[in-house]
CSV table of C-alpha atoms and ligand atoms in Angstrom, one decimal:
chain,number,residue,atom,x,y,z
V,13,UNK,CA,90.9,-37.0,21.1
V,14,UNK,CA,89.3,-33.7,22.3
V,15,UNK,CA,88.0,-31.9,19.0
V,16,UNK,CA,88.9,-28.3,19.7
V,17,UNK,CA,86.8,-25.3,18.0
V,18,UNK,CA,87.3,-21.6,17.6
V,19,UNK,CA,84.0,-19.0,17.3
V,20,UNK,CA,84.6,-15.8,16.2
V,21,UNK,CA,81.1,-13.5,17.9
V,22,UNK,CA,80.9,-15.9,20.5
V,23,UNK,CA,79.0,-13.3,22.8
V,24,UNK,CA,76.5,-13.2,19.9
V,25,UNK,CA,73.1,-15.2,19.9
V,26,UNK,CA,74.6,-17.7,17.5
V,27,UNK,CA,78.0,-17.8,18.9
V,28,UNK,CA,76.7,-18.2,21.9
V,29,UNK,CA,74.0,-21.1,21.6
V,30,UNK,CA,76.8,-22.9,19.1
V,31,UNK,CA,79.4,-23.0,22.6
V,32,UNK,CA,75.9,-24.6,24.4
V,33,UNK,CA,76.0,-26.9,21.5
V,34,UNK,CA,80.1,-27.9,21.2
V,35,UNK,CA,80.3,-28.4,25.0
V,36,UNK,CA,77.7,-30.9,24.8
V,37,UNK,CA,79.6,-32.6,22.3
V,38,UNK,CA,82.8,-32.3,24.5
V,39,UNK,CA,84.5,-29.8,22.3
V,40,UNK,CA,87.3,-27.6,24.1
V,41,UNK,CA,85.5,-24.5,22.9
V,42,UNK,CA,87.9,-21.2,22.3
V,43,UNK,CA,85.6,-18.1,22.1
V,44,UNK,CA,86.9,-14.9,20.0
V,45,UNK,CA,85.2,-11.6,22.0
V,46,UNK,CA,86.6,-7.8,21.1
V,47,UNK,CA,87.2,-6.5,24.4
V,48,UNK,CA,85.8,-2.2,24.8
V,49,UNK,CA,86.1,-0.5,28.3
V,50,UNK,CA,83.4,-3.0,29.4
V,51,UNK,CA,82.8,-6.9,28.7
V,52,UNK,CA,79.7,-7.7,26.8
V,53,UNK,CA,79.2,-11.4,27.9
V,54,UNK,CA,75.3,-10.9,28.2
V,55,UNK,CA,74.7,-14.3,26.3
V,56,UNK,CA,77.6,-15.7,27.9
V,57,UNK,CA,77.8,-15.6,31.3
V,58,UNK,CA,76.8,-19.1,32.0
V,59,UNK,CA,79.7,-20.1,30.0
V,60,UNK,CA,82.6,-18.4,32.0
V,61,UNK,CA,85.4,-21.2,33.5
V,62,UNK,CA,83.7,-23.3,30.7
V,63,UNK,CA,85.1,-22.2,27.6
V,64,UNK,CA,88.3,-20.3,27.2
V,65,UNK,CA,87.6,-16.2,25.8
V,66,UNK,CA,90.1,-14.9,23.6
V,67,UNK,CA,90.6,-11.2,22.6
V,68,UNK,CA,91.0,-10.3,18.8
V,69,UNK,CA,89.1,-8.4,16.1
V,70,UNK,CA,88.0,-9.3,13.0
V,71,UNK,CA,89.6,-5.9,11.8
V,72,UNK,CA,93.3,-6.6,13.1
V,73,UNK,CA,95.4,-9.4,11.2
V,74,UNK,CA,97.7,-9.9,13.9
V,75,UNK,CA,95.1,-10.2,16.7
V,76,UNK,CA,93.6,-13.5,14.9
V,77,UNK,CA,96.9,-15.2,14.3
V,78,UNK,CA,97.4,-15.3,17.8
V,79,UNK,CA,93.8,-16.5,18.3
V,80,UNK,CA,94.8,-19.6,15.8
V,81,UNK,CA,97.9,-20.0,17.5
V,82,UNK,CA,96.8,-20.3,20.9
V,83,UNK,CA,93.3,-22.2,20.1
V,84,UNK,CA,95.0,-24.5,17.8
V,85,UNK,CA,91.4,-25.2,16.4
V,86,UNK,CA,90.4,-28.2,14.2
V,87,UNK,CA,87.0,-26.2,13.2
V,88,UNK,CA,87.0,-22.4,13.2
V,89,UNK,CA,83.3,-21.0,12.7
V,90,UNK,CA,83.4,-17.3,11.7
V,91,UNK,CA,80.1,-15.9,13.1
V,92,UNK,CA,81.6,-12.1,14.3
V,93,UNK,CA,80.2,-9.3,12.2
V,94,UNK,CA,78.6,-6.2,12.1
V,95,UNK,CA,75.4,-7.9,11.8
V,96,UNK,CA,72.5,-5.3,12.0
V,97,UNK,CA,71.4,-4.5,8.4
V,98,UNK,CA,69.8,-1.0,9.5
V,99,UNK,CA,72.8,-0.1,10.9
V,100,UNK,CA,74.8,-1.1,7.5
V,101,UNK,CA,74.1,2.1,5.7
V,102,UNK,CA,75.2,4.5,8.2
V,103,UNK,CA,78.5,2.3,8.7
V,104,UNK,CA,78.9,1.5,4.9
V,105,UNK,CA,83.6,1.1,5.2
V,106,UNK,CA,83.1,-0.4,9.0
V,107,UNK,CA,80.6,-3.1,7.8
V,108,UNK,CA,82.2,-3.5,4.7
V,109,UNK,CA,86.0,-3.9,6.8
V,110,UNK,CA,84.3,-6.5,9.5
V,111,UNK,CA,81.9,-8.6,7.4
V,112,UNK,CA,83.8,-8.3,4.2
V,113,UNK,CA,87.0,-8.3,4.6
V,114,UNK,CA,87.3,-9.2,8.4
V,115,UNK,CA,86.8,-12.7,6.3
V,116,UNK,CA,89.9,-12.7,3.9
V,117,UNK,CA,91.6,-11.7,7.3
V,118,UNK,CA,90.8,-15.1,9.1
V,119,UNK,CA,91.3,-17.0,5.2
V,120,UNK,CA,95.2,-15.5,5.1
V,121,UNK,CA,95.5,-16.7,8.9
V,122,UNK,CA,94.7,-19.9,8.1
V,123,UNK,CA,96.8,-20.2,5.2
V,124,UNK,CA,99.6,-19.0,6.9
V,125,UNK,CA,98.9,-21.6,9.7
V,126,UNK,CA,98.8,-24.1,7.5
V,127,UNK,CA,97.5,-27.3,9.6
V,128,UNK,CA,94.1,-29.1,8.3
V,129,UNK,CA,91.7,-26.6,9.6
V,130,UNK,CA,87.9,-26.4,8.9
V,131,UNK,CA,86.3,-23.0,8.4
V,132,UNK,CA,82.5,-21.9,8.4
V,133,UNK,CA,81.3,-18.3,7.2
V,134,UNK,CA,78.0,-17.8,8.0
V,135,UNK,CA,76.8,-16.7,5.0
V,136,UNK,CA,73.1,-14.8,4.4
V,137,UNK,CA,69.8,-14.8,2.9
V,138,UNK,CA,70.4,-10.9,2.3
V,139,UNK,CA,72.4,-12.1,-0.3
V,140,UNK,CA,69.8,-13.1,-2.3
V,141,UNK,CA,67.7,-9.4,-1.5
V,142,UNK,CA,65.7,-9.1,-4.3
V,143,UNK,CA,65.1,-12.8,-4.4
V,144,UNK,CA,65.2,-13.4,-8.2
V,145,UNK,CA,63.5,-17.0,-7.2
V,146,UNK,CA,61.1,-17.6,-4.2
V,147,UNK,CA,62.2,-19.8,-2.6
V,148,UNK,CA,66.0,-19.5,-2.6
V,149,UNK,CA,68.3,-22.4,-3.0
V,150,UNK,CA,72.1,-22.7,-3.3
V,151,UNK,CA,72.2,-22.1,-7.5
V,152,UNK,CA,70.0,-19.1,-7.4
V,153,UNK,CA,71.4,-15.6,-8.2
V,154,UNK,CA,72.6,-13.3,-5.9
V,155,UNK,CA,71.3,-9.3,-5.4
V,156,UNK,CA,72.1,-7.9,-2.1
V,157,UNK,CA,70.2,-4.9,-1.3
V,158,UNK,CA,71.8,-3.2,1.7
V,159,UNK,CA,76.2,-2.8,2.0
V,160,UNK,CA,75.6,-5.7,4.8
V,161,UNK,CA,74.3,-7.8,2.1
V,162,UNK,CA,77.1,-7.0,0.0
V,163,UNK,CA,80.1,-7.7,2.3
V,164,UNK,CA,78.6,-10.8,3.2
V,165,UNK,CA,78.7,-11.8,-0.3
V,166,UNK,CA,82.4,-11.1,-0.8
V,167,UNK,CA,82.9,-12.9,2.1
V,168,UNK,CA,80.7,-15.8,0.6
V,169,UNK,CA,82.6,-15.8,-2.5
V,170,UNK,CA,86.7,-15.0,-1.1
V,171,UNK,CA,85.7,-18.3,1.5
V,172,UNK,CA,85.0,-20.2,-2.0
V,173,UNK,CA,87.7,-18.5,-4.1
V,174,UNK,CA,90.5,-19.9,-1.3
V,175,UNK,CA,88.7,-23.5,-0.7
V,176,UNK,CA,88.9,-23.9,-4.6
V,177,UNK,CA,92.4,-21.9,-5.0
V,178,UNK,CA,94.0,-23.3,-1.7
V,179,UNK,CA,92.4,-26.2,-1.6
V,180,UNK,CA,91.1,-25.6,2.1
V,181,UNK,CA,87.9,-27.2,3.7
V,182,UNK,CA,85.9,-24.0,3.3
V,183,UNK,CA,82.1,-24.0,3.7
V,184,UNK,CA,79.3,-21.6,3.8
V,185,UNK,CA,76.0,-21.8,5.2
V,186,UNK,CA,73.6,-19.7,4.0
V,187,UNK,CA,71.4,-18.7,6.4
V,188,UNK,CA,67.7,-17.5,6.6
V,189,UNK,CA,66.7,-15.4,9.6
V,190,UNK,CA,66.2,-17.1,12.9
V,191,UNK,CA,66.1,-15.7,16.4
V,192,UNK,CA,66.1,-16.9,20.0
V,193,UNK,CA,65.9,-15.7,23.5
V,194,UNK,CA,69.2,-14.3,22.9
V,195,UNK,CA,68.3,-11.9,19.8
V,196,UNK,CA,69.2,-8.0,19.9
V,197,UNK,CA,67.2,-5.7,21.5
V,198,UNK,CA,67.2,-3.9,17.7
V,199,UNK,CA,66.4,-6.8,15.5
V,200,UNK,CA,62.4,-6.7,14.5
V,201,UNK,CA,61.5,-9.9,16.7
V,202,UNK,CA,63.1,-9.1,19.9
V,203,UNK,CA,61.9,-5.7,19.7
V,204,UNK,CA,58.6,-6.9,19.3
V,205,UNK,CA,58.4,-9.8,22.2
V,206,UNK,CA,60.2,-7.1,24.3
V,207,UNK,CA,58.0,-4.6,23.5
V,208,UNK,CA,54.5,-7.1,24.0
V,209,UNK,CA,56.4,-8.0,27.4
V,210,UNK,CA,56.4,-4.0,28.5
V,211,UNK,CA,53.0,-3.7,27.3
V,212,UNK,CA,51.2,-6.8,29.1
V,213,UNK,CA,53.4,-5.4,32.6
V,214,UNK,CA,52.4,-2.1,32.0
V,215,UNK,CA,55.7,-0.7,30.9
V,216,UNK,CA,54.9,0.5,27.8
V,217,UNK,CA,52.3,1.8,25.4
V,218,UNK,CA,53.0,1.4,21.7
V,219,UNK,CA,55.8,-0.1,19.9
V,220,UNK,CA,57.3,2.0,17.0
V,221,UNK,CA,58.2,0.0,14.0
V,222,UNK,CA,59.5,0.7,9.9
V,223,UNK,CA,57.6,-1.6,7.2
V,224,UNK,CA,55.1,-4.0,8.4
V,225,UNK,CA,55.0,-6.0,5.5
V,226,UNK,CA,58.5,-7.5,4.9
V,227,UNK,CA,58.0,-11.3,4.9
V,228,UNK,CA,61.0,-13.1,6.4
V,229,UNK,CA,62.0,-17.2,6.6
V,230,UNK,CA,62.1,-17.1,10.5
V,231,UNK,CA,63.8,-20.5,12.2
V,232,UNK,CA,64.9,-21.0,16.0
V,233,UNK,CA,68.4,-20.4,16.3
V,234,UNK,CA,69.7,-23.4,18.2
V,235,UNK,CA,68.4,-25.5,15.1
V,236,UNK,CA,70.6,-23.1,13.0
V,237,UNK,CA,74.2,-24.1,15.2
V,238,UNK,CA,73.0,-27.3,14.7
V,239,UNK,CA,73.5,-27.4,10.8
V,240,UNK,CA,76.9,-25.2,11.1
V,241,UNK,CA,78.1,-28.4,13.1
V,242,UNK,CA,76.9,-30.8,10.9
V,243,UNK,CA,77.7,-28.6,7.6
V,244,UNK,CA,82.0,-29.1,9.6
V,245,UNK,CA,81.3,-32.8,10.2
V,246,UNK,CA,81.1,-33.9,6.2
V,247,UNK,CA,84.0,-35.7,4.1
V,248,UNK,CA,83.7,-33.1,1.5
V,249,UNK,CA,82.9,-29.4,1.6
V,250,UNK,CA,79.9,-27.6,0.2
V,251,UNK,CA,77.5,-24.3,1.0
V,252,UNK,CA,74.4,-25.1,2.3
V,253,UNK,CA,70.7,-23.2,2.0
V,254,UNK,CA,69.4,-23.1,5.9
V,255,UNK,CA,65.8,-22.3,5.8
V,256,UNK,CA,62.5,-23.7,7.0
V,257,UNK,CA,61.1,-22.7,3.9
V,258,UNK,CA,58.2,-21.0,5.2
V,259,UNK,CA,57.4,-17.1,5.0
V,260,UNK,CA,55.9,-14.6,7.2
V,261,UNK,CA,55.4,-10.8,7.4
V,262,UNK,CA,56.0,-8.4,10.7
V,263,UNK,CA,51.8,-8.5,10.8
V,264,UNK,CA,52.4,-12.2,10.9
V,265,UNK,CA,54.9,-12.3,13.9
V,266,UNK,CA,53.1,-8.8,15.6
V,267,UNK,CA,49.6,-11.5,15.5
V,268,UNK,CA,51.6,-14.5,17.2
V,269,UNK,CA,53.6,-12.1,19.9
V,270,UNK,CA,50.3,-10.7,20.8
V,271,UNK,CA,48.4,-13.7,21.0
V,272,UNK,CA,51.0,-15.0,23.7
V,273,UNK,CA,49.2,-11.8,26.0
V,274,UNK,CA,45.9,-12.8,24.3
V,275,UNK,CA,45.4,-9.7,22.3
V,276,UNK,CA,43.9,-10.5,19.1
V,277,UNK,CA,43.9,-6.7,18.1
V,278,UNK,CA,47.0,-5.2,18.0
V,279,UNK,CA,46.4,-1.6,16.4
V,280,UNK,CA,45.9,0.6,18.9
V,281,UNK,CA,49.5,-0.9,20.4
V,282,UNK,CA,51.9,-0.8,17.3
V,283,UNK,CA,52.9,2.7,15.6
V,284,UNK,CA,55.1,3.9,12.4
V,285,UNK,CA,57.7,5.6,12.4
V,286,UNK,CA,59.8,6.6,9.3
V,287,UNK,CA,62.9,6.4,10.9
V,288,UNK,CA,62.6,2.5,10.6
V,289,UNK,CA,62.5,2.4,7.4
V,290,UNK,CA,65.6,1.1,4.8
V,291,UNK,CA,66.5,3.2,1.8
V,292,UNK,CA,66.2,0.1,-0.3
V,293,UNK,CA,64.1,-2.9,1.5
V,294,UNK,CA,64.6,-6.7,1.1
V,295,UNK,CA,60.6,-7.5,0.6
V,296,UNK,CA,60.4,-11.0,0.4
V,297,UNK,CA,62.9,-13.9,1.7
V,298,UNK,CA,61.9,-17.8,1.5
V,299,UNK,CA,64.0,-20.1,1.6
V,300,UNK,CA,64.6,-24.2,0.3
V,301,UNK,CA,66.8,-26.2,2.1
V,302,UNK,CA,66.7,-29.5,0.3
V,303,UNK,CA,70.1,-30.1,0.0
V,304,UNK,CA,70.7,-29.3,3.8
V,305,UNK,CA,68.0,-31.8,4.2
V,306,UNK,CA,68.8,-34.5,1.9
V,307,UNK,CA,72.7,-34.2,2.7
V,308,UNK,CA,73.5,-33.2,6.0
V,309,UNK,CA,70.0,-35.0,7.6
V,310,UNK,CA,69.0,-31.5,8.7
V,311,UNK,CA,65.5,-29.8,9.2
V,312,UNK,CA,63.9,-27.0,11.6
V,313,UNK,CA,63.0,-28.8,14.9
V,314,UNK,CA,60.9,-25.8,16.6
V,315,UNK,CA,57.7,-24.0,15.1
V,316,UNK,CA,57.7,-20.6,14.5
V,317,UNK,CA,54.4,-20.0,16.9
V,318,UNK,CA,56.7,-22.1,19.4
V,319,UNK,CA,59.6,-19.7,18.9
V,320,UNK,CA,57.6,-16.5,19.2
V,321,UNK,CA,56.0,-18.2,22.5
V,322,UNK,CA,59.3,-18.7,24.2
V,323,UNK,CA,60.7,-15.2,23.7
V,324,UNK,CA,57.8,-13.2,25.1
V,325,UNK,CA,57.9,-15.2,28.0
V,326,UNK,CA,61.5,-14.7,28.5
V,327,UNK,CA,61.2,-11.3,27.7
V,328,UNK,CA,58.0,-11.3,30.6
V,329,UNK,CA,60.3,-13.1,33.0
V,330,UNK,CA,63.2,-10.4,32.0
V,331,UNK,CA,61.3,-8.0,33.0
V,332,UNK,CA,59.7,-9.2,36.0
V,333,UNK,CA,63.2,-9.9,37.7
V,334,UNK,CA,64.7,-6.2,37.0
V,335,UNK,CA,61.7,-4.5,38.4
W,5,NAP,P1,75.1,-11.1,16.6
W,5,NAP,O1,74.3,-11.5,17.8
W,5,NAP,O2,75.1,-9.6,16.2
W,5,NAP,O3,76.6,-11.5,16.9
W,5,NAP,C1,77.7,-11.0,16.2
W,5,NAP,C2,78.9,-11.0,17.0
W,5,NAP,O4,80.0,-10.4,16.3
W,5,NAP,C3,78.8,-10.1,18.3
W,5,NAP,O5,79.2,-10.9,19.4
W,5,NAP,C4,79.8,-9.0,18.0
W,5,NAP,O6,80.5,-8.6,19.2
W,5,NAP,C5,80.8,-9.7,17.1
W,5,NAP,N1,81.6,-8.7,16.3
W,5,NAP,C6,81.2,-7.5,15.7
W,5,NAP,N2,82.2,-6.9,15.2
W,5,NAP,C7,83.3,-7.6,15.5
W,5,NAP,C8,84.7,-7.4,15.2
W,5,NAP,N3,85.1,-6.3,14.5
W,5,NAP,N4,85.5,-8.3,15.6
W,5,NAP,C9,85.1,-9.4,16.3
W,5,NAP,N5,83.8,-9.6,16.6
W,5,NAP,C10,82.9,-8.7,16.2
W,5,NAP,O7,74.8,-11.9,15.3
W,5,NAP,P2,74.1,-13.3,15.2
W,5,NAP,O8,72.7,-13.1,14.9
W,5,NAP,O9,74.5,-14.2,16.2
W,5,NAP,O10,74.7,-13.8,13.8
W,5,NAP,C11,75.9,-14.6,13.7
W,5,NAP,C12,76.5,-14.5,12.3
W,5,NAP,O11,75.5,-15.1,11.4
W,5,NAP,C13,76.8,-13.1,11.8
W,5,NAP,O12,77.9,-13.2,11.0
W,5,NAP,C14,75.5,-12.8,11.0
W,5,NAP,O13,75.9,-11.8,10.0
W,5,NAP,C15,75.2,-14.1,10.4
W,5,NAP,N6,73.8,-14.4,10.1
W,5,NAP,C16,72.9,-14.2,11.0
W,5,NAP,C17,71.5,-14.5,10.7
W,5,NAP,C18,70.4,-14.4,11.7
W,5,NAP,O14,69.3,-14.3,11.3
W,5,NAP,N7,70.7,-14.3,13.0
W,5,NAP,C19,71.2,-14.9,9.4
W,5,NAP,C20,72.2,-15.0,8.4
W,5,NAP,C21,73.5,-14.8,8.8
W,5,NAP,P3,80.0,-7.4,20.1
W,5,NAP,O15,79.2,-8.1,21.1
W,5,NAP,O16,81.3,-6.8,20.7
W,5,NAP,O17,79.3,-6.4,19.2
W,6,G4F,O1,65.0,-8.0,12.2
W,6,G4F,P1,65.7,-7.3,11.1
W,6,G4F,O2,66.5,-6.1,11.4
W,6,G4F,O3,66.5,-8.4,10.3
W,6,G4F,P2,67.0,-8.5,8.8
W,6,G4F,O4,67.2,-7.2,8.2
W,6,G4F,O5,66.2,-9.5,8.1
W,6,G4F,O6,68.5,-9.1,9.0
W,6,G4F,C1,68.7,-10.3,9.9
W,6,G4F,O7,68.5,-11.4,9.0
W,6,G4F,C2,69.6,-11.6,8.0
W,6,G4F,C3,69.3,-12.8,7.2
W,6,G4F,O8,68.3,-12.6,6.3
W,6,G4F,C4,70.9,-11.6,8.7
W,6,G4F,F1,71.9,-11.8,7.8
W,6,G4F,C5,71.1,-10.3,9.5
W,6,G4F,O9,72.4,-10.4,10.2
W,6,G4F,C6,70.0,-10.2,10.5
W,6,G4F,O10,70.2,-11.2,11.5
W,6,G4F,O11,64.6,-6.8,10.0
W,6,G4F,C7,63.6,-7.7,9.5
W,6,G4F,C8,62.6,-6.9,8.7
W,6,G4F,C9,63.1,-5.9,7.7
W,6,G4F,O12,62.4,-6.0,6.5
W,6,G4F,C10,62.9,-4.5,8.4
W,6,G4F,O13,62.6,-3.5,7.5
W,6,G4F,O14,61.8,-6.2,9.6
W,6,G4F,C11,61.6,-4.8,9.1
W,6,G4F,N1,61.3,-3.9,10.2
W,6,G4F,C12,60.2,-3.2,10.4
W,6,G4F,N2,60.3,-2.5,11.5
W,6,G4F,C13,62.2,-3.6,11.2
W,6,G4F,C14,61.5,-2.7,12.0
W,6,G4F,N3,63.4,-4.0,11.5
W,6,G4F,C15,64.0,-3.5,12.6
W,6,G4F,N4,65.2,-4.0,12.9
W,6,G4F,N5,63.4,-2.6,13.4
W,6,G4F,C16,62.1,-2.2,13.2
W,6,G4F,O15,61.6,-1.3,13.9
């Protein structure tokens, strides 16, 4: 039997590299895009005639009942949001509608489908914000910093209100950073391998950035879709820490971008500029994956210096091909 999946995000960097990962398997993969004046199919052009796009938002009930209906999904991985933390305090309701309660929306679908469905929320490490224990695992406390942080964690607690109320095969993975070719232009890594790319082609001068010192718990992202698979494929469901358990700060990943142009120095490239900064800052994140480990047979396949490598030159070869 064909397994059939639906992604909500699918033109995002996980949504997309997840599709990669279900056609491999043979899935019949169903992805969810919200359509504007123009299609934003950047990370998913190589998948058009392979998967079938579906138009709905995570914002409009009706939109993802007819998603379910014509999908007819076994697994439904919720990876759509308004995912850009910056961005979360000058859109406090939106991100608080999509990430929050765009959630509940997709949890009532279900329900009202009512056929043995499996549902993932991609849950976050910005949950745990101020990081009352370093590292993080599934039983520590919770203290979101930013209203991203905070809509992901009512969706992290409505997915396990309806699997324990509804007795629905809910799960939530809770996810550390990680980044690929794919990332936004406006996250901290992609901005800096794009920005190293400019420089070593002669594009650009400086790269402006906020707070050089947050440490983050960078993985690759295709190892990431590859626990949200395995997290669908147990007997029983449970939330999951996904982390390599290693920590790093924006020096840290400015010294590894640079050294892939061989510029041990960076000052005299990299700039501050206030508007970069967050009203209240997530300093430290680290996270432990055991569980994901012992459980699901799980761990981080690509290095971090690995990652970097492979995103400046993509973001080299980018560059070379639209000049
Ligand atoms: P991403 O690249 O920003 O992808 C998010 C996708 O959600 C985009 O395709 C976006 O569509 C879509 N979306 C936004 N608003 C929507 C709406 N109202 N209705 C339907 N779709 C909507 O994010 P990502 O890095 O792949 O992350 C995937 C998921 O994992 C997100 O839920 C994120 O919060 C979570 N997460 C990510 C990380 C990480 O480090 N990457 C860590 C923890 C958790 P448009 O293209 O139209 O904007
Ligand atoms: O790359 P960032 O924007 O990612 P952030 O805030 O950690 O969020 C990402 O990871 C979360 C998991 O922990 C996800 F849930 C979320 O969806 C997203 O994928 O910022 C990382 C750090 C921050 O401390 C920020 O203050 O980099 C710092 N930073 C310094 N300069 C900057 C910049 N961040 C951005 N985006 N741009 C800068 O110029």
């Amino acid at each position: 039997m064909t397994k059939r999946a639906l992604i909500t995000g699918v033109n995002g960097m996980d949504g997309s590299h997840l599709a990669d990962l279900l056609l491999e398997k043979d899935y019949a993969v169903f992805g969810m895009e919200r359509r504007a004046s123009a299609k934003n199919r950047r990370n998913t052009a190589h998948l058009e005639g392979k998967i079938t796009f579906l138009s709905a938002d995570l914002t409009d009930q009706n939109s993802l009942m007819r998603c379910l209906k014509e999908a007819d999904p076994h697994e439904v991985y919720n990876l759509g949001a308004m995912s850009f933390v910056g961005e979360s305090w000058n859109t406090p309701e939106n991100t608080g509608d999509v990430n929050g309660l765009g959630c509940l929306r997709i949890l009532e679908a279900l329900r009202e489908y009512n056929r043995p469905v499996k549902f993932y929320q991609a849950s976050t490490s910005e949950m745990f914000g101020k990081m009352i224990e370093n590292p993080a695992s599934e039983s520590t406390p919770f203290y979101p910093r930013s209203p991203y942080g905070v809509a992901k964690l009512y969706a992290h607690w409505i997915t396990k209100n309806y699997r324990e109320s509804h007795d629905m095969f809910n799960v939530c993975g809770i996810l550390f950073n990680h980044e690929s070719e794919r990332r936004g232009i406006e996250f901290v890594t992609r901005k800096i391998t794009d920005g190293v790319a400019r420089i070593h082609l002669g594009l650009q001068d400086k790269i402006m950035l906020g707070n050089l010192e947050a440490k983050r718990d960078w993985g690759y992202a295709p190892d990431y879709v590859k626990a949200m698979w395995l997290t669908l494929q147990q007997d029983t469901p449970d939330d999951y820490v996904i982390a390599t358990g290693e920590t790093r700060s924006i020096r840290e990943f400015l010294d590894a971008a640079f050294d892939c142009i061989d510029i041990e120095d960076w000052s005299e490239y990299v700039g501050q500029d206030p508007r970069f900064f967050r009203p209240a800052e997530v300093d430290v994140l680290r996270g432990d994956s055991s569980k994901a480990r012992e459980v699901l047979g799980w761990k981080p396949e690509t290095s971090f210096d690995d990652m970097v490598h492979r995103m400046v030159e993509n973001d080299i070869t980018l560059l070379r091909g639209n000049r």
